[in-house]
Amino acid sequence: MAAEDLVDLLPSILLVAILLGTTGFGWYVLKPRNYHSFRSVAILVLGDVGRSPRMMYHAQSFAENGFVTDIVGYKGADLTPALERLPRVQAQYLPDPPRILRYLPFVIAAPIKIIHQIISILLVLLVYIEKPPEFLVVQNPPSIPSLALVQLVGRIRGSKVIIDWHNLGYSILALKLGEKHLFIRISKWFEQTFGYSAYAHLFVTRAMHDYLVKEWDLQCVSPTYYFIVPNEDRGHKVVLHDRPPRHFHRSSAQEAHELFCKLEPLIFAQKSMRDFLPQHSPPYSTPFTHITSAKASLSPQVPTSPLIANRAVISPRGNSPMADALPNYTEIRSPTMRPDRPAILVSSTSWTPDEDFSILLEALGMYEARARELFARGKEGESSLPNLLAIVTGKGPMKKQYMEEVGKMQESWKWVRCISLWLEAEDYPVLLGSADLGVSLHSSSSGLDLPMKIVDMFGCGLPVCALSFKCLDELVKTGKNGKIFKDAPELAEQLEILFTGFPSSTNLTELSLSLANTAKRPSTPTNMHGTRRKGHQRDEEWVWSTWDENWGRVVRPLVLRDVNLSEAKTAL
């Protein structure tokens, strides 16, 4: 009888054992910690890590300042080479959501995707990263579910949460669903509730800082469940403008020549380009660069000076018919930009609704019409406007639609071509540094963020024409580094003003020189690691610098307060 009772109770005993085991495991994982790993950080990107440059720059800066760094997100584009070389950086990739979700309605797919993300993120932040990080940095947007999860993990593991406000997540969703949609109201509540407090808030613009501090009353707190600190050290709300990495610069003619030799097959794979660009003969010339050389004499030239000795000497060829048909050189100098080259306009886009690409297309059509008109008027049959090649980089959902429209439009164009290229990470800054003008069509869903593409262009010494929106003047200064337009006719007028007389355009040259002079000004304080002065940030709204200098001035004092205090005491 006792044995039969035991058998009857066995399911209950197993259930109790499972519950106890689950509870024990949950307590082990979720129990509050009163310790963390000193000098460590976990950076959460709820997206493709390789396409999140600001967060990769954060990771590199933390690692270079002695932090063990885990960057968490989805695997896609490659990480920057500098980040991959750092031994203190480890990428923790999240599993992709099930593919079947792509075929389900948004209302069904969204909750399932969020549940999948919650489980994946918690496993990484609570289990796979064994030692609790000192700091948790989260990119916003997206807000759901990442903001709530970092708050939970921060409380459990004793980590200090830093929210990096790139934009407002609900404003981006509103572009797709409409501002009155129920999910938009839920999203705004979620973002406001779980973004309310953190150890530090970072903002990409002064406008975003002022708006969120006033409208949402953002608070800065220290995790008191970890330790208690003085009130003045409990958090910070600071503006960290985007800045380019240190390797971005204006390309030399040699770098431009090598890039266009590499891109030549991609460019000429597009039918519209075959009769548009100047004749060239790689590797000695491209449509934009050439290597000037001296014709050979009957006998090989012998270098007689250090200057000539640095040139490559090529002996005369044999007497074969093919050799006789080719140009014969004895001295090959460094590449230079061709005077008959077309002007290069570069625009980087995500091909999404918040960037109206039709503005650029309409402006290019007006430029074409104006160039034809000037050509017809010209006394010597020459237009005062150059041929214009617009190169559009980036990937996105509306790319195919717009490029098909481009193909139809430029069938009748003579002076303008527009092509789309996808470049490797190392080639992108070289293209920007080789171009003549950049165009930004970013309009901002919230009116509070600034486009990273303009920062990249400025870092490569490229003046920009940018579509006007609120707070753009924090970055683009008319007459100093670019121009601001409101519609296609105004952009077309700016293109004509800047490209008239190309390649010796006075207006374009003035912008380029002004931008170069601004970039050369010293921007880093003598003691960049010292204690920040109150109100110092607002005085530096237009201080150009590299990302490293800017991060060292703004973020380093927040995450290395013990170092700053010891340095301050030593200075005293």
XYZ file of C-alpha atoms in Angstrom:
572
model
C 0.000 0.000 0.000
C 2.831 2.376 0.833
C 4.481 1.598 -2.503
C 1.245 2.367 -4.347
C 0.908 5.687 -2.520
C 4.482 6.531 -3.463
C 3.730 5.806 -7.112
C 0.651 8.046 -6.941
C 2.690 10.848 -5.426
C 5.522 10.524 -7.942
C 4.086 13.082 -10.459
C 3.631 15.603 -7.659
C 7.167 14.970 -6.391
C 8.568 15.454 -9.911
C 6.559 18.649 -10.351
C 7.849 20.039 -7.053
C 11.405 19.082 -8.012
C 11.066 20.829 -11.379
C 9.651 23.936 -9.733
C 12.434 23.986 -7.149
C 15.070 23.492 -9.824
C 13.576 26.228 -11.997
C 13.320 28.564 -9.019
C 16.913 27.855 -8.028
C 18.193 28.449 -11.534
C 16.127 31.626 -11.855
C 17.449 32.888 -8.527
C 21.018 32.127 -9.548
C 20.609 34.044 -12.808
C 18.404 36.881 -11.586
C 19.577 37.411 -8.020
C 20.763 40.957 -7.285
C 24.542 41.322 -7.352
C 26.493 43.727 -5.210
C 29.592 43.504 -7.388
C 30.630 43.913 -10.989
C 33.728 43.550 -13.110
C 35.743 46.748 -12.847
C 36.567 48.462 -16.177
C 34.058 46.517 -18.273
C 31.173 47.493 -20.523
C 28.432 45.788 -22.532
C 27.092 47.742 -25.523
C 23.676 46.690 -26.828
C 22.714 47.376 -30.449
C 19.319 45.969 -31.405
C 20.308 45.882 -35.070
C 23.196 45.110 -37.413
C 26.321 45.908 -35.392
C 28.388 46.508 -38.518
C 25.943 49.167 -39.715
C 25.949 51.031 -36.377
C 29.094 53.173 -36.666
C 28.454 55.279 -33.556
C 28.180 52.207 -31.339
C 31.282 50.652 -32.893
C 33.133 53.905 -32.187
C 31.898 53.703 -28.577
C 33.245 50.161 -28.316
C 36.616 51.163 -29.725
C 36.897 54.140 -27.355
C 36.004 52.062 -24.304
C 38.510 49.361 -25.283
C 41.290 51.866 -25.935
C 40.671 53.272 -22.449
C 41.234 49.888 -20.809
C 37.687 48.473 -20.700
C 36.837 44.846 -21.427
C 34.156 45.424 -24.053
C 31.292 43.211 -25.219
C 29.282 44.556 -28.130
C 25.917 42.809 -28.482
C 23.757 42.828 -31.614
C 22.950 41.071 -34.863
C 25.613 39.896 -37.270
C 25.569 41.504 -40.706
C 28.141 43.890 -42.130
C 31.734 43.464 -40.977
C 33.015 45.328 -37.953
C 35.522 48.106 -38.562
C 39.076 46.754 -38.919
C 40.224 48.863 -35.952
C 37.590 47.239 -33.737
C 38.441 43.718 -34.859
C 42.110 44.244 -33.994
C 41.448 45.214 -30.377
C 41.964 42.226 -28.030
C 39.625 43.618 -25.368
C 36.608 43.637 -27.721
C 34.334 40.651 -28.153
C 31.244 40.566 -30.365
C 28.258 38.718 -28.869
C 25.880 38.079 -31.757
C 22.146 37.595 -31.223
C 20.324 34.876 -33.220
C 18.176 36.200 -36.055
C 14.380 36.013 -35.625
C 12.692 33.088 -37.429
C 12.347 33.761 -41.153
C 8.674 32.842 -41.121
C 7.976 36.127 -39.335
C 8.652 37.975 -42.600
C 5.511 36.458 -44.101
C 3.212 37.160 -41.161
C 1.183 40.359 -40.628
C 2.925 43.023 -38.535
C 0.397 42.709 -35.699
C 1.261 38.983 -35.309
C 4.942 39.079 -36.176
C 5.874 42.015 -33.909
C 4.975 40.356 -30.544
C 6.684 37.086 -31.539
C 9.793 38.963 -32.627
C 9.869 40.897 -29.347
C 9.603 37.703 -27.273
C 12.449 36.186 -29.302
C 14.551 39.299 -28.723
C 13.851 39.331 -24.979
C 15.028 35.758 -24.527
C 18.104 36.282 -26.729
C 19.193 39.507 -25.034
C 18.686 38.216 -21.489
C 20.694 35.085 -22.242
C 23.630 37.196 -23.464
C 23.533 39.887 -20.779
C 22.836 37.558 -17.837
C 24.462 34.254 -18.782
C 26.951 34.465 -21.675
C 28.646 37.569 -20.223
C 29.696 35.845 -17.014
C 31.025 38.818 -15.041
C 28.585 41.713 -14.566
C 29.791 44.726 -16.593
C 30.420 48.027 -14.868
C 28.461 49.879 -17.579
C 25.577 48.964 -19.863
C 25.346 51.198 -22.949
C 22.191 50.941 -25.054
C 21.384 52.551 -28.384
C 17.951 54.132 -28.693
C 16.066 53.571 -30.972
C 14.945 50.860 -31.171
C 13.299 51.165 -27.771
C 11.258 47.954 -27.503
C 12.335 45.820 -25.712
C 15.926 46.988 -25.220
C 15.285 49.927 -22.851
C 13.336 47.783 -20.378
C 15.838 44.940 -20.552
C 18.909 47.065 -19.789
C 17.081 48.610 -16.834
C 16.302 45.109 -15.531
C 19.814 43.783 -16.131
C 21.340 46.904 -14.622
C 19.318 46.440 -11.445
C 20.083 42.724 -11.222
C 23.806 42.937 -11.944
C 24.634 46.293 -10.407
C 25.643 47.864 -13.716
C 25.342 51.564 -14.536
C 23.026 52.175 -17.482
C 23.982 54.715 -20.167
C 21.339 55.529 -22.795
C 22.644 56.911 -26.085
C 19.739 58.833 -27.629
C 20.098 58.755 -31.431
C 16.458 59.578 -32.159
C 12.959 58.869 -30.818
C 11.807 55.351 -31.639
C 8.093 56.097 -31.721
C 8.625 58.882 -34.287
C 10.237 56.415 -36.696
C 7.377 53.927 -36.275
C 4.923 56.735 -36.931
C 6.304 57.063 -40.468
C 5.063 53.542 -41.130
C 1.905 53.268 -39.033
C 0.739 56.866 -38.667
C 0.873 59.072 -35.589
C -2.602 58.074 -34.324
C -2.000 54.332 -34.364
C -2.468 52.579 -31.002
C 0.957 50.969 -31.213
C 2.570 54.421 -31.562
C 0.997 55.557 -28.285
C 2.170 52.359 -26.597
C 5.651 52.780 -28.053
C 5.907 56.384 -26.840
C 4.792 55.387 -23.332
C 7.310 52.534 -23.277
C 10.169 54.747 -24.466
C 9.328 57.519 -22.019
C 8.866 55.157 -19.066
C 11.970 52.992 -19.446
C 14.175 55.789 -20.790
C 13.287 58.033 -17.857
C 16.292 57.304 -15.670
C 19.893 56.199 -16.198
C 23.361 56.821 -14.842
C 24.012 58.970 -17.924
C 22.071 60.182 -20.952
C 23.991 60.940 -24.154
C 22.352 62.979 -26.927
C 23.384 63.407 -30.553
C 22.155 67.019 -30.625
C 21.589 69.936 -28.300
C 17.979 70.096 -29.549
C 17.324 66.509 -28.433
C 18.901 67.217 -25.048
C 16.727 70.273 -24.483
C 13.536 68.559 -25.663
C 13.860 65.360 -23.620
C 15.064 67.075 -20.465
C 12.135 69.496 -20.611
C 9.303 67.332 -21.999
C 10.169 63.958 -20.468
C 12.000 65.245 -17.390
C 14.799 62.707 -17.802
C 16.540 61.792 -14.579
C 20.065 60.608 -13.837
C 20.506 58.135 -11.003
C 23.240 55.921 -9.675
C 22.465 52.250 -8.930
C 22.132 52.664 -5.149
C 21.538 48.951 -4.877
C 25.233 48.757 -5.715
C 26.738 51.598 -3.721
C 25.864 55.119 -2.609
C 27.628 58.105 -4.130
C 27.363 61.839 -3.525
C 24.439 63.610 -5.201
C 26.661 65.536 -7.610
C 28.047 62.240 -8.987
C 24.725 60.505 -9.619
C 24.523 60.950 -13.330
C 24.864 63.210 -16.319
C 22.936 64.514 -19.317
C 25.453 65.497 -21.978
C 25.560 66.179 -25.708
C 27.896 63.923 -27.681
C 27.802 65.101 -31.273
C 28.758 62.570 -33.899
C 32.270 63.026 -35.206
C 34.260 61.022 -37.789
C 36.940 58.493 -36.818
C 40.560 59.516 -37.004
C 41.289 57.798 -40.332
C 38.753 59.893 -42.312
C 40.558 62.543 -44.399
C 40.632 64.251 -47.779
C 41.879 61.717 -50.323
C 45.110 62.340 -52.166
C 45.225 62.052 -55.950
C 47.065 58.743 -55.497
C 44.285 57.351 -53.280
C 41.617 58.581 -55.693
C 43.456 57.016 -58.632
C 43.714 53.630 -56.915
C 40.023 53.734 -55.926
C 38.762 54.556 -59.421
C 40.985 51.868 -60.937
C 39.309 49.448 -58.538
C 35.770 50.734 -59.230
C 36.215 50.970 -63.006
C 34.560 47.570 -63.737
C 31.610 48.404 -61.461
C 31.086 51.822 -63.002
C 31.286 50.664 -66.612
C 29.042 47.672 -65.942
C 26.213 50.234 -66.088
C 25.183 50.942 -69.675
C 24.509 54.632 -69.131
C 28.191 55.260 -68.309
C 29.844 53.925 -71.442
C 29.593 57.097 -73.570
C 29.563 59.596 -70.719
C 33.030 59.563 -69.165
C 36.318 60.760 -70.727
C 38.482 58.212 -72.482
C 40.987 56.532 -70.224
C 43.509 53.703 -70.131
C 43.879 51.885 -66.795
C 46.153 51.733 -64.889
C 47.663 54.930 -66.308
C 44.438 56.908 -66.322
C 40.861 56.804 -65.076
C 37.927 59.093 -65.973
C 38.931 61.296 -63.023
C 42.719 60.925 -62.642
C 45.741 60.413 -64.842
C 49.467 59.906 -64.584
C 51.318 62.549 -66.533
C 54.419 61.182 -68.227
C 57.236 62.310 -70.428
C 57.540 60.722 -73.876
C 60.497 58.402 -74.370
C 63.592 59.397 -76.289
C 65.582 56.981 -78.445
C 67.617 55.839 -75.461
C 66.568 55.099 -71.882
C 66.636 58.070 -69.514
C 69.059 57.794 -66.618
C 68.059 59.507 -63.351
C 70.491 62.275 -62.524
C 68.908 63.905 -59.456
C 67.164 62.751 -56.271
C 63.882 64.162 -57.568
C 64.035 62.187 -60.803
C 65.383 59.154 -59.001
C 62.030 58.782 -57.224
C 60.226 58.281 -60.524
C 59.756 54.938 -62.193
C 61.843 54.553 -65.358
C 60.470 52.409 -68.165
C 62.793 51.362 -70.977
C 61.644 51.611 -74.589
C 59.700 48.644 -75.845
C 60.737 46.261 -78.529
C 59.851 46.670 -82.176
C 56.673 44.575 -82.138
C 53.646 46.152 -83.915
C 51.569 46.011 -80.701
C 54.277 47.786 -78.734
C 54.565 50.497 -81.388
C 50.822 51.173 -81.140
C 50.986 51.939 -77.408
C 52.349 55.124 -75.805
C 55.949 54.837 -74.686
C 57.033 56.441 -71.404
C 60.298 56.815 -69.598
C 59.176 58.680 -66.441
C 55.966 58.028 -64.542
C 54.995 60.685 -62.037
C 52.355 60.599 -59.294
C 48.680 60.691 -60.371
C 46.885 64.029 -60.632
C 43.230 64.975 -61.084
C 42.178 65.336 -64.722
C 41.089 68.849 -65.755
C 38.425 67.349 -68.079
C 36.931 65.105 -65.407
C 33.206 65.240 -64.589
C 32.235 66.647 -61.195
C 31.409 63.971 -58.624
C 28.389 64.381 -56.360
C 27.935 61.780 -53.604
C 24.789 61.058 -51.631
C 24.458 58.268 -49.081
C 20.936 57.061 -48.396
C 19.105 54.276 -46.582
C 16.365 54.394 -49.271
C 13.622 54.868 -46.678
C 10.598 57.243 -46.506
C 12.428 59.727 -44.250
C 14.758 60.527 -47.190
C 12.928 61.874 -50.230
C 15.210 60.836 -53.074
C 12.878 62.455 -55.613
C 14.251 65.858 -54.515
C 17.701 64.928 -55.816
C 16.285 63.457 -59.032
C 14.293 66.612 -59.735
C 17.328 68.803 -59.016
C 19.510 66.711 -61.355
C 16.874 67.119 -64.076
C 16.984 70.906 -63.602
C 20.796 70.850 -63.727
C 20.608 68.938 -67.015
C 18.198 71.488 -68.494
C 20.371 74.404 -67.322
C 23.552 72.853 -68.736
C 21.826 72.371 -72.110
C 20.642 75.995 -72.069
C 24.124 77.347 -71.307
C 25.656 75.109 -73.961
C 23.226 76.439 -76.568
C 24.084 80.023 -75.593
C 27.844 79.485 -75.471
C 29.851 81.483 -77.983
C 32.416 78.741 -78.413
C 29.983 75.861 -78.050
C 31.018 75.032 -74.503
C 28.885 74.916 -71.376
C 30.057 76.663 -68.212
C 28.730 73.673 -66.252
C 30.631 70.359 -66.205
C 29.307 66.894 -66.710
C 27.955 65.709 -63.364
C 28.182 62.171 -62.039
C 25.935 61.511 -59.016
C 26.999 58.433 -57.040
C 24.445 57.143 -54.537
C 25.612 54.686 -51.892
C 23.615 52.577 -49.451
C 20.988 49.845 -49.356
C 17.304 49.995 -48.558
C 13.738 48.974 -49.479
C 13.053 51.755 -52.009
C 16.331 51.465 -53.961
C 14.951 49.424 -56.871
C 11.972 51.751 -57.345
C 14.073 54.913 -57.524
C 16.877 53.473 -59.654
C 14.333 52.295 -62.240
C 13.017 55.852 -62.341
C 16.587 57.141 -62.738
C 17.183 54.808 -65.683
C 14.178 56.182 -67.543
C 15.057 59.826 -66.847
C 18.680 59.684 -67.943
C 17.906 58.077 -71.289
C 17.540 61.631 -72.586
C 20.234 63.210 -70.378
C 23.566 64.317 -71.817
C 25.221 66.213 -68.958
C 24.152 64.136 -65.938
C 24.395 60.510 -64.862
C 23.249 58.907 -61.616
C 24.479 55.487 -60.506
C 24.228 53.402 -57.353
C 27.253 51.725 -55.777
C 27.717 49.551 -52.691
C 31.224 50.045 -51.368
C 33.423 48.127 -48.989
C 33.956 49.826 -45.627
C 37.528 50.871 -46.422
C 36.526 52.358 -49.819
C 33.672 54.545 -48.564
C 35.790 57.283 -46.931
C 38.144 57.295 -49.935
C 35.184 57.963 -52.249
C 33.952 60.776 -49.994
C 37.444 62.251 -49.923
C 37.674 62.057 -53.733
C 34.271 63.644 -54.456
C 33.541 67.320 -55.080
C 30.217 67.768 -53.254
C 27.987 65.791 -50.922
C 24.186 65.901 -50.734
C 22.100 64.902 -47.708
C 18.366 64.223 -48.064
C 17.854 63.250 -44.423
C 14.762 64.929 -42.981
C 14.623 63.384 -39.449
C 11.442 61.759 -38.151
C 11.699 63.679 -34.875
C 13.516 66.802 -36.058
C 15.981 66.208 -33.221
C 18.758 64.067 -34.715
C 21.544 64.739 -37.193
C 22.621 62.503 -40.098
C 25.888 60.621 -39.617
C 26.493 60.810 -43.365
C 27.142 64.575 -43.150
C 29.637 63.983 -40.336
C 31.435 61.431 -42.519
C 31.523 63.883 -45.433
C 32.929 66.677 -43.296
C 35.512 64.270 -41.906
C 36.667 63.661 -45.479
C 36.820 67.383 -46.298
C 33.689 67.265 -48.473
C 31.322 70.295 -48.496
C 27.617 69.379 -48.242
C 24.274 70.619 -49.518
C 21.712 69.414 -46.952
C 17.913 69.340 -46.817
C 16.719 71.747 -44.144
C 15.088 70.559 -40.927
C 15.039 71.555 -37.291
C 18.449 71.544 -35.542
C 20.454 71.034 -38.775
C 22.243 74.297 -38.043
C 24.073 72.527 -35.197
C 26.105 70.804 -37.913
C 25.801 72.578 -41.274
C 26.935 76.207 -41.261
C 25.955 78.002 -44.466
C 29.004 79.472 -46.152
C 31.429 77.671 -43.806
C 31.035 73.983 -44.615
C 28.029 73.767 -46.916
C 24.617 75.042 -47.922
C 21.049 74.288 -46.815
C 18.147 73.855 -49.250
C 14.396 73.424 -48.802
C 13.348 71.966 -52.153
C 14.620 70.716 -55.503
C 14.766 74.125 -57.267
C 16.921 75.549 -54.462
C 19.234 72.520 -54.615
C 19.523 72.869 -58.400
C 20.434 76.543 -57.989
C 23.120 75.639 -55.441
C 24.565 73.005 -57.790
C 24.826 75.585 -60.566
C 26.501 78.145 -58.288
C 29.008 75.657 -56.900
C 29.917 73.905 -60.153
C 30.140 76.909 -62.482
C 33.729 77.082 -63.748
C 34.574 73.576 -62.478
C 37.226 72.351 -61.736
C 38.300 75.875 -60.748
C 34.978 76.887 -59.206
C 35.541 79.807 -56.822
C 32.472 79.110 -54.652
C 33.216 75.416 -54.250
C 36.866 76.081 -53.497
C 35.964 78.606 -50.788
C 33.724 76.073 -49.042
C 36.395 73.374 -49.225
C 39.091 75.669 -47.811
C 36.795 76.899 -45.024
C 35.993 73.324 -44.033
C 39.671 72.374 -44.112
C 40.636 75.341 -41.926
C 37.923 74.487 -39.393
C 39.139 70.904 -39.172
C 42.712 72.048 -38.479
C 41.805 74.196 -35.482
C 42.887 72.687 -32.169
C 39.823 71.336 -30.400
C 41.071 69.204 -27.541
C 41.728 70.855 -24.169
C 45.226 70.515 -22.700
C 43.825 68.255 -19.993
C 41.133 66.358 -21.855
C 40.631 63.988 -18.930
C 40.092 66.667 -16.337
C 36.883 67.487 -14.522
C 34.265 69.062 -16.788
C 33.179 72.585 -16.058
C 29.500 73.250 -15.734
C 28.058 74.836 -18.859
C 31.173 73.990 -20.856
C 29.289 71.881 -23.396
C 27.108 74.646 -24.808
C 30.154 76.758 -25.640
C 31.508 73.891 -27.800
C 28.524 73.336 -30.080
C 30.626 74.017 -33.170
C 34.001 72.600 -32.295
C 35.148 70.198 -34.990
C 37.278 67.277 -33.908
C 37.704 63.559 -34.356
C 35.524 61.049 -32.542
C 38.400 60.185 -30.194
C 38.880 63.791 -29.124
C 35.161 64.362 -28.657
C 34.648 61.112 -26.716
C 37.647 61.850 -24.527
C 36.271 65.275 -23.713
C 32.632 64.245 -23.059
C 32.335 60.559 -22.110
C 35.684 59.624 -20.591
C 35.180 61.834 -17.522
C 31.861 60.045 -16.881
C 33.182 56.488 -16.999
C 36.612 57.048 -15.438
C 35.689 59.291 -12.552
C 38.210 57.665 -10.221
C 41.004 58.443 -12.695
C 39.802 62.010 -13.115
C 39.634 62.558 -9.352
C 43.145 61.203 -8.836
C 44.442 63.360 -11.703
C 42.740 66.405 -10.201
C 44.299 65.716 -6.780
C 47.716 65.258 -8.388
C 47.325 68.558 -10.223
C 46.540 70.278 -6.918
